[in-house]
PDB file of C-alpha atoms in Angstrom:
ATOM      1  CA  GLY A 282     140.039 123.755  97.107  1.00 61.00           C
ATOM      2  CA  ALA A 283     141.060 121.206  94.508  1.00 66.00           C
ATOM      3  CA  VAL A 284     139.878 121.984  91.122  1.00 90.00           C
ATOM      4  CA  VAL A 285     139.448 119.618  88.055  1.00 95.00           C
ATOM      5  CA  SER A 286     138.964 121.451  84.660  1.00 95.00           C
ATOM      6  CA  GLN A 287     137.290 119.624  81.764  1.00 97.00           C
ATOM      7  CA  HIS A 288     137.317 120.974  78.164  1.00 97.00           C
ATOM      8  CA  PRO A 289     135.192 121.358  76.189  1.00 97.00           C
ATOM      9  CA  SER A 290     131.977 121.448  78.086  1.00 96.00           C
ATOM     10  CA  ARG A 291     130.004 121.058  74.982  1.00 97.00           C
ATOM     11  CA  VAL A 292     130.757 119.684  71.546  1.00 97.00           C
ATOM     12  CA  ILE A 293     128.462 118.721  68.617  1.00 97.00           C
ATOM     13  CA  CYS A 294     130.265 116.532  65.970  1.00 96.00           C
ATOM     14  CA  LYS A 295     129.216 114.360  63.047  1.00 97.00           C
ATOM     15  CA  SER A 296     129.096 110.676  62.848  1.00 97.00           C
ATOM     16  CA  GLY A 297     132.417 109.253  62.193  1.00 97.00           C
ATOM     17  CA  THR A 298     134.438 111.846  63.444  1.00 97.00           C
ATOM     18  CA  SER A 299     136.701 111.689  66.723  1.00 97.00           C
ATOM     19  CA  VAL A 300     136.381 113.939  69.867  1.00 98.00           C
ATOM     20  CA  LYS A 301     138.823 114.502  72.239  1.00 98.00           C
ATOM     21  CA  ILE A 302     138.001 115.553  75.902  1.00 98.00           C
ATOM     22  CA  GLU A 303     140.778 117.033  78.285  1.00 97.00           C
ATOM     23  CA  CYS A 304     140.763 116.582  81.980  1.00 97.00           C
ATOM     24  CA  ARG A 305     143.076 118.644  84.035  1.00 96.00           C
ATOM     25  CA  SER A 306     143.723 118.774  87.850  1.00 94.00           C
ATOM     26  CA  LEU A 307     144.740 122.465  88.211  1.00 92.00           C
ATOM     27  CA  ASP A 308     146.199 122.589  91.799  1.00 89.00           C
ATOM     28  CA  PHE A 309     147.079 118.979  92.651  1.00 89.00           C
ATOM     29  CA  GLN A 310     148.770 116.020  91.180  1.00 88.00           C
ATOM     30  CA  ALA A 311     146.648 113.130  90.254  1.00 88.00           C
ATOM     31  CA  THR A 312     148.181 109.720  89.576  1.00 85.00           C
ATOM     32  CA  THR A 313     144.621 108.446  88.856  1.00 89.00           C
ATOM     33  CA  MET A 314     141.731 109.959  87.159  1.00 93.00           C
ATOM     34  CA  PHE A 315     138.321 108.553  86.331  1.00 95.00           C
ATOM     35  CA  TRP A 316     135.959 108.725  83.349  1.00 97.00           C
ATOM     36  CA  TYR A 317     132.287 108.354  83.640  1.00 97.00           C
ATOM     37  CA  ARG A 318     129.299 108.643  81.273  1.00 97.00           C
ATOM     38  CA  GLN A 319     125.812 109.644  82.194  1.00 96.00           C
ATOM     39  CA  PHE A 320     122.826 109.285  80.070  1.00 94.00           C
ATOM     40  CA  PRO A 321     119.756 111.417  80.851  1.00 90.00           C
ATOM     41  CA  LYS A 322     118.060 110.549  84.048  1.00 87.00           C
ATOM     42  CA  GLN A 323     120.519 107.551  84.795  1.00 90.00           C
ATOM     43  CA  SER A 324     123.392 107.110  87.218  1.00 90.00           C
ATOM     44  CA  LEU A 325     127.057 107.946  86.627  1.00 92.00           C
ATOM     45  CA  MET A 326     128.651 105.021  84.870  1.00 94.00           C
ATOM     46  CA  LEU A 327     132.477 104.552  85.514  1.00 94.00           C
ATOM     47  CA  MET A 328     134.004 103.785  81.973  1.00 96.00           C
ATOM     48  CA  ALA A 329     137.625 103.544  82.825  1.00 96.00           C
ATOM     49  CA  THR A 330     140.271 104.378  85.377  1.00 93.00           C
ATOM     50  CA  SER A 331     143.233 106.329  83.780  1.00 91.00           C
ATOM     51  CA  ASN A 332     146.692 105.766  85.384  1.00 87.00           C
ATOM     52  CA  GLU A 333     149.428 108.034  84.860  1.00 87.00           C
ATOM     53  CA  GLY A 334     152.218 106.389  82.613  1.00 85.00           C
ATOM     54  CA  SER A 335     150.337 103.082  82.161  1.00 87.00           C
ATOM     55  CA  LYS A 336     147.402 101.751  80.243  1.00 90.00           C
ATOM     56  CA  ALA A 337     144.025 102.713  81.359  1.00 93.00           C
ATOM     57  CA  THR A 338     141.811 100.015  83.215  1.00 94.00           C
ATOM     58  CA  TYR A 339     138.415  99.865  81.335  1.00 96.00           C
ATOM     59  CA  GLU A 340     135.122  98.687  82.914  1.00 95.00           C
ATOM     60  CA  GLN A 341     133.408  95.644  81.435  1.00 95.00           C
ATOM     61  CA  GLY A 342     131.419  96.542  78.265  1.00 95.00           C
ATOM     62  CA  VAL A 343     133.488  99.621  77.496  1.00 96.00           C
ATOM     63  CA  GLU A 344     135.665  99.399  74.226  1.00 95.00           C
ATOM     64  CA  LYS A 345     139.108 100.416  74.745  1.00 94.00           C
ATOM     65  CA  ASP A 346     139.631 100.827  71.229  1.00 95.00           C
ATOM     66  CA  LYS A 347     136.820 103.356  70.875  1.00 97.00           C
ATOM     67  CA  PHE A 348     137.368 105.270  74.012  1.00 97.00           C
ATOM     68  CA  LEU A 349     141.085 106.002  73.970  1.00 97.00           C
ATOM     69  CA  ILE A 350     142.578 107.355  77.156  1.00 95.00           C
ATOM     70  CA  ASN A 351     145.914 108.963  77.596  1.00 93.00           C
ATOM     71  CA  HIS A 352     147.363 109.851  80.899  1.00 91.00           C
ATOM     72  CA  ALA A 353     150.617 111.363  79.971  1.00 84.00           C
ATOM     73  CA  SER A 354     151.282 113.544  83.073  1.00 90.00           C
ATOM     74  CA  LEU A 355     150.160 113.997  86.629  1.00 90.00           C
ATOM     75  CA  THR A 356     147.664 116.678  85.766  1.00 93.00           C
ATOM     76  CA  LEU A 357     146.247 115.617  82.365  1.00 95.00           C
ATOM     77  CA  SER A 358     144.130 112.730  81.137  1.00 95.00           C
ATOM     78  CA  THR A 359     142.341 112.810  77.807  1.00 96.00           C
ATOM     79  CA  LEU A 360     139.431 110.590  76.690  1.00 97.00           C
ATOM     80  CA  THR A 361     139.230 110.404  72.793  1.00 98.00           C
ATOM     81  CA  VAL A 362     135.870 109.099  71.443  1.00 98.00           C
ATOM     82  CA  THR A 363     136.719 107.509  68.075  1.00 97.00           C
ATOM     83  CA  SER A 364     134.417 107.273  65.115  1.00 97.00           C
ATOM     84  CA  ALA A 365     131.542 108.640  67.103  1.00 97.00           C
ATOM     85  CA  HIS A 366     128.052 107.489  66.576  1.00 96.00           C
ATOM     86  CA  PRO A 367     124.829 109.135  67.753  1.00 97.00           C
ATOM     87  CA  GLU A 368     124.498 106.602  70.499  1.00 96.00           C
ATOM     88  CA  ASP A 369     127.784 107.876  72.026  1.00 97.00           C
ATOM     89  CA  SER A 370     125.878 111.115  72.661  1.00 97.00           C
ATOM     90  CA  SER A 371     126.118 111.506  76.399  1.00 97.00           C
ATOM     91  CA  PHE A 372     127.427 113.521  79.353  1.00 97.00           C
ATOM     92  CA  TYR A 373     131.054 112.528  79.980  1.00 98.00           C
ATOM     93  CA  ILE A 374     132.538 113.604  83.273  1.00 97.00           C
ATOM     94  CA  CYS A 375     136.111 113.044  84.614  1.00 97.00           C
ATOM     95  CA  SER A 376     137.141 113.085  88.312  1.00 95.00           C
ATOM     96  CA  ALA A 377     140.386 112.955  90.232  1.00 92.00           C
ATOM     97  CA  SER A 378     141.453 112.837  93.859  1.00 84.00           C
ATOM     98  CA  LYS A 379     144.652 114.129  95.425  1.00 80.00           C
ATOM     99  CA  GLN A 380     147.669 111.847  95.133  1.00 66.00           C
ATOM    100  CA  GLY A 381     148.698 110.469  98.582  1.00 60.00           C
ATOM    101  CA  ALA A 382     145.804 111.911 100.435  1.00 57.00           C
ATOM    102  CA  GLY A 383     144.178 108.747 101.563  1.00 60.00           C
ATOM    103  CA  ASN A 384     141.012 110.350 102.646  1.00 72.00           C
ATOM    104  CA  SER A 385     140.558 112.920  99.963  1.00 83.00           C
ATOM    105  CA  PRO A 386     137.196 113.134  98.163  1.00 88.00           C
ATOM    106  CA  LEU A 387     136.919 113.157  94.443  1.00 90.00           C
ATOM    107  CA  HIS A 388     136.754 116.354  92.650  1.00 92.00           C
ATOM    108  CA  PHE A 389     134.857 116.448  89.271  1.00 95.00           C
ATOM    109  CA  GLY A 390     135.305 118.261  86.134  1.00 96.00           C
ATOM    110  CA  ASN A 391     132.398 120.230  84.956  1.00 95.00           C
ATOM    111  CA  GLY A 392     131.617 117.714  82.370  1.00 97.00           C
ATOM    112  CA  THR A 393     131.354 117.605  78.626  1.00 97.00           C
ATOM    113  CA  ARG A 394     128.006 117.303  76.699  1.00 97.00           C
ATOM    114  CA  LEU A 395     128.848 115.309  73.382  1.00 98.00           C
ATOM    115  CA  THR A 396     126.101 115.290  70.807  1.00 97.00           C
ATOM    116  CA  VAL A 397     126.767 113.344  67.638  1.00 97.00           C
ATOM    117  CA  THR A 398     124.537 114.030  64.626  1.00 96.00           C
TER     118      THR A 398
ATOM    119  CA  ARG B 105     126.353  92.202  95.394  1.00 73.00           C
ATOM    120  CA  LYS B 106     126.822  95.910  94.835  1.00 84.00           C
ATOM    121  CA  GLU B 107     129.516  97.684  96.642  1.00 90.00           C
ATOM    122  CA  VAL B 108     127.048 100.597  97.485  1.00 94.00           C
ATOM    123  CA  GLU B 109     123.286 100.457  97.753  1.00 94.00           C
ATOM    124  CA  GLN B 110     121.073 103.441  97.654  1.00 95.00           C
ATOM    125  CA  ASP B 111     117.436 103.976  97.422  1.00 88.00           C
ATOM    126  CA  PRO B 112     116.902 106.057  94.216  1.00 87.00           C
ATOM    127  CA  GLY B 113     113.600 107.488  95.536  1.00 87.00           C
ATOM    128  CA  PRO B 114     112.220 109.808  94.310  1.00 93.00           C
ATOM    129  CA  PHE B 115     111.556 111.656  97.616  1.00 95.00           C
ATOM    130  CA  ASN B 116     108.971 114.288  97.241  1.00 97.00           C
ATOM    131  CA  VAL B 117     108.763 116.531 100.356  1.00 97.00           C
ATOM    132  CA  PRO B 118     107.236 119.813 101.331  1.00 98.00           C
ATOM    133  CA  GLU B 119     109.420 122.896 102.100  1.00 98.00           C
ATOM    134  CA  GLY B 120     110.580 122.952 105.683  1.00 98.00           C
ATOM    135  CA  ALA B 121     110.384 119.116 106.055  1.00 98.00           C
ATOM    136  CA  THR B 122     113.118 116.925 107.302  1.00 98.00           C
ATOM    137  CA  VAL B 123     114.271 114.151 104.932  1.00 97.00           C
ATOM    138  CA  ALA B 124     117.044 111.453 105.309  1.00 96.00           C
ATOM    139  CA  PHE B 125     118.709 109.298 102.858  1.00 93.00           C
ATOM    140  CA  ASN B 126     120.823 106.055 103.588  1.00 95.00           C
ATOM    141  CA  CYS B 127     123.509 104.269 101.817  1.00 96.00           C
ATOM    142  CA  THR B 128     124.665 100.785 102.716  1.00 96.00           C
ATOM    143  CA  TYR B 129     128.064  99.520 101.704  1.00 95.00           C
ATOM    144  CA  SER B 130     129.341  95.925 101.617  1.00 94.00           C
ATOM    145  CA  ASN B 131     133.139  96.304 102.065  1.00 89.00           C
ATOM    146  CA  SER B 132     134.033  96.613 105.817  1.00 87.00           C
ATOM    147  CA  ALA B 133     137.411  97.825 104.807  1.00 87.00           C
ATOM    148  CA  SER B 134     135.830 101.080 103.377  1.00 87.00           C
ATOM    149  CA  GLN B 135     137.641 103.926 105.003  1.00 86.00           C
ATOM    150  CA  SER B 136     136.258 107.188 103.676  1.00 91.00           C
ATOM    151  CA  PHE B 137     132.692 108.298 102.915  1.00 94.00           C
ATOM    152  CA  PHE B 138     131.247 111.212 101.149  1.00 95.00           C
ATOM    153  CA  TRP B 139     127.920 112.771 100.090  1.00 97.00           C
ATOM    154  CA  TYR B 140     127.688 114.426  96.889  1.00 97.00           C
ATOM    155  CA  ARG B 141     124.887 116.514  95.407  1.00 97.00           C
ATOM    156  CA  GLN B 142     124.295 116.401  91.568  1.00 97.00           C
ATOM    157  CA  ASP B 143     121.928 118.984  89.903  1.00 96.00           C
ATOM    158  CA  CYS B 144     120.451 118.222  86.605  1.00 92.00           C
ATOM    159  CA  ARG B 145     122.821 118.351  83.678  1.00 89.00           C
ATOM    160  CA  LYS B 146     125.868 119.129  85.911  1.00 94.00           C
ATOM    161  CA  GLU B 147     128.608 117.392  87.446  1.00 95.00           C
ATOM    162  CA  PRO B 148     128.420 115.957  91.034  1.00 96.00           C
ATOM    163  CA  LYS B 149     129.712 118.337  93.844  1.00 95.00           C
ATOM    164  CA  LEU B 150     131.047 117.480  97.171  1.00 95.00           C
ATOM    165  CA  LEU B 151     128.417 118.110  99.671  1.00 97.00           C
ATOM    166  CA  MET B 152     130.361 116.747 102.922  1.00 96.00           C
ATOM    167  CA  SER B 153     132.613 114.270 104.091  1.00 94.00           C
ATOM    168  CA  VAL B 154     131.301 111.764 106.712  1.00 94.00           C
ATOM    169  CA  TYR B 155     133.294 111.371 109.782  1.00 89.00           C
ATOM    170  CA  SER B 156     133.246 108.550 112.235  1.00 89.00           C
ATOM    171  CA  SER B 157     131.789 110.837 114.957  1.00 89.00           C
ATOM    172  CA  GLY B 158     129.053 112.247 112.691  1.00 90.00           C
ATOM    173  CA  ASN B 159     129.266 115.870 111.578  1.00 94.00           C
ATOM    174  CA  GLU B 160     126.989 118.704 110.928  1.00 96.00           C
ATOM    175  CA  ASP B 161     127.015 121.586 108.257  1.00 95.00           C
ATOM    176  CA  GLY B 162     124.180 123.952 108.809  1.00 97.00           C
ATOM    177  CA  ARG B 163     121.042 122.044 107.867  1.00 98.00           C
ATOM    178  CA  PHE B 164     122.753 118.983 106.778  1.00 98.00           C
ATOM    179  CA  THR B 165     123.942 116.095 109.171  1.00 98.00           C
ATOM    180  CA  ALA B 166     126.022 113.125 108.048  1.00 97.00           C
ATOM    181  CA  GLN B 167     126.421 110.033 110.114  1.00 97.00           C
ATOM    182  CA  LEU B 168     128.407 106.855 109.622  1.00 96.00           C
ATOM    183  CA  ASN B 169     127.463 103.420 111.259  1.00 95.00           C
ATOM    184  CA  ARG B 170     130.388 101.132 110.760  1.00 94.00           C
ATOM    185  CA  ALA B 171     128.608  98.189 112.626  1.00 94.00           C
ATOM    186  CA  SER B 172     125.923  98.073 110.359  1.00 94.00           C
ATOM    187  CA  GLN B 173     127.914  99.476 107.422  1.00 95.00           C
ATOM    188  CA  TYR B 174     125.753 102.394 106.312  1.00 94.00           C
ATOM    189  CA  ILE B 175     125.891 106.274 106.091  1.00 96.00           C
ATOM    190  CA  SER B 176     123.118 108.687 106.226  1.00 97.00           C
ATOM    191  CA  LEU B 177     122.426 112.268 105.404  1.00 97.00           C
ATOM    192  CA  LEU B 178     119.844 114.346 107.097  1.00 97.00           C
ATOM    193  CA  ILE B 179     118.479 117.480 105.643  1.00 98.00           C
ATOM    194  CA  ARG B 180     116.362 119.624 108.059  1.00 98.00           C
ATOM    195  CA  ASP B 181     114.166 122.469 107.131  1.00 98.00           C
ATOM    196  CA  SER B 182     114.133 121.603 103.578  1.00 98.00           C
ATOM    197  CA  LYS B 183     114.544 124.527 100.900  1.00 98.00           C
ATOM    198  CA  LEU B 184     113.448 124.346  97.162  1.00 98.00           C
ATOM    199  CA  SER B 185     117.037 124.777  96.374  1.00 97.00           C
ATOM    200  CA  ASP B 186     117.798 121.297  97.967  1.00 98.00           C
ATOM    201  CA  SER B 187     115.998 119.688  94.979  1.00 98.00           C
ATOM    202  CA  ALA B 188     118.758 117.547  93.466  1.00 97.00           C
ATOM    203  CA  THR B 189     120.170 113.966  93.321  1.00 96.00           C
ATOM    204  CA  TYR B 190     122.244 112.882  96.383  1.00 97.00           C
ATOM    205  CA  LEU B 191     125.002 110.567  95.799  1.00 96.00           C
ATOM    206  CA  CYS B 192     126.949 108.610  98.469  1.00 96.00           C
ATOM    207  CA  VAL B 193     130.609 107.688  97.672  1.00 95.00           C
ATOM    208  CA  VAL B 194     132.731 105.022  99.504  1.00 94.00           C
ATOM    209  CA  THR B 195     136.207 104.274  99.267  1.00 91.00           C
ATOM    210  CA  PRO B 196     138.850 101.867 100.901  1.00 86.00           C
ATOM    211  CA  ASN B 197     141.587 104.653 100.422  1.00 74.00           C
ATOM    212  CA  THR B 198     143.593 102.792  98.025  1.00 72.00           C
ATOM    213  CA  GLY B 199     143.481 106.026  95.825  1.00 66.00           C
ATOM    214  CA  ASN B 200     142.066 104.213  92.735  1.00 76.00           C
ATOM    215  CA  GLN B 201     138.727 102.882  93.999  1.00 85.00           C
ATOM    216  CA  PHE B 202     135.672 104.959  94.588  1.00 90.00           C
ATOM    217  CA  TYR B 203     132.210 103.423  94.717  1.00 92.00           C
ATOM    218  CA  PHE B 204     129.133 105.238  93.959  1.00 92.00           C
ATOM    219  CA  GLY B 205     125.575 104.792  95.036  1.00 93.00           C
ATOM    220  CA  THR B 206     122.841 105.311  92.208  1.00 92.00           C
ATOM    221  CA  GLY B 207     121.794 108.612  93.595  1.00 94.00           C
ATOM    222  CA  THR B 208     118.670 109.586  95.495  1.00 95.00           C
ATOM    223  CA  SER B 209     116.276 112.035  93.770  1.00 95.00           C
ATOM    224  CA  LEU B 210     114.906 114.769  96.063  1.00 97.00           C
ATOM    225  CA  THR B 211     112.276 117.358  95.069  1.00 97.00           C
ATOM    226  CA  VAL B 212     111.292 119.935  97.596  1.00 98.00           C
ATOM    227  CA  ILE B 213     107.774 121.084  96.856  1.00 97.00           C
ATOM    228  CA  PRO B 214     106.355 124.559  97.685  1.00 95.00           C
TER     229      PRO B 214
END
């Protein structure tokens, strides 16, 4: 089955530093990948849609200069949390579906738990 | 209006019970439908796709009602291990739009 790999699974960083999270589709090409954030006991919140070779589309209220997304290839998207603050501590998850497969479900990475101290 | 509406619950049911969740969707052009399961502090995992004719996988049955624009998930003979949050996902199959319900929390009690 389709696999999406996300790295790192857990990261602790100090306020003011930047953290990069990678999302890879291992056995399929993904023109589009999605980045979500989930706070404890809350629903998944879509942050942005990452498009290969073009700019990401950000959801309302998500700062594009703070959450930098790069989708340089059909199998890799990265999310960089810049100048992280404690309120950015959350569970970040990426997902992708197979390119060209109209009824293909979303496949999720295993998530990255970010703690900013 | 939200694209997908889902009762957040929580649903607390005894072992062996049958429980059903519904999701309603607003876009009649929606083409594909899925149920996911999310365990605490984990990513969502695909439970099953929902086909027009309805489909069953063991104790789980998914159904689609296009006329009333809802999908359902029925769990029979609930197990403790079924405790999780169940998410419905709807897509018009454009490849870049997937709409999520807020998730329904299920706890199966011994």
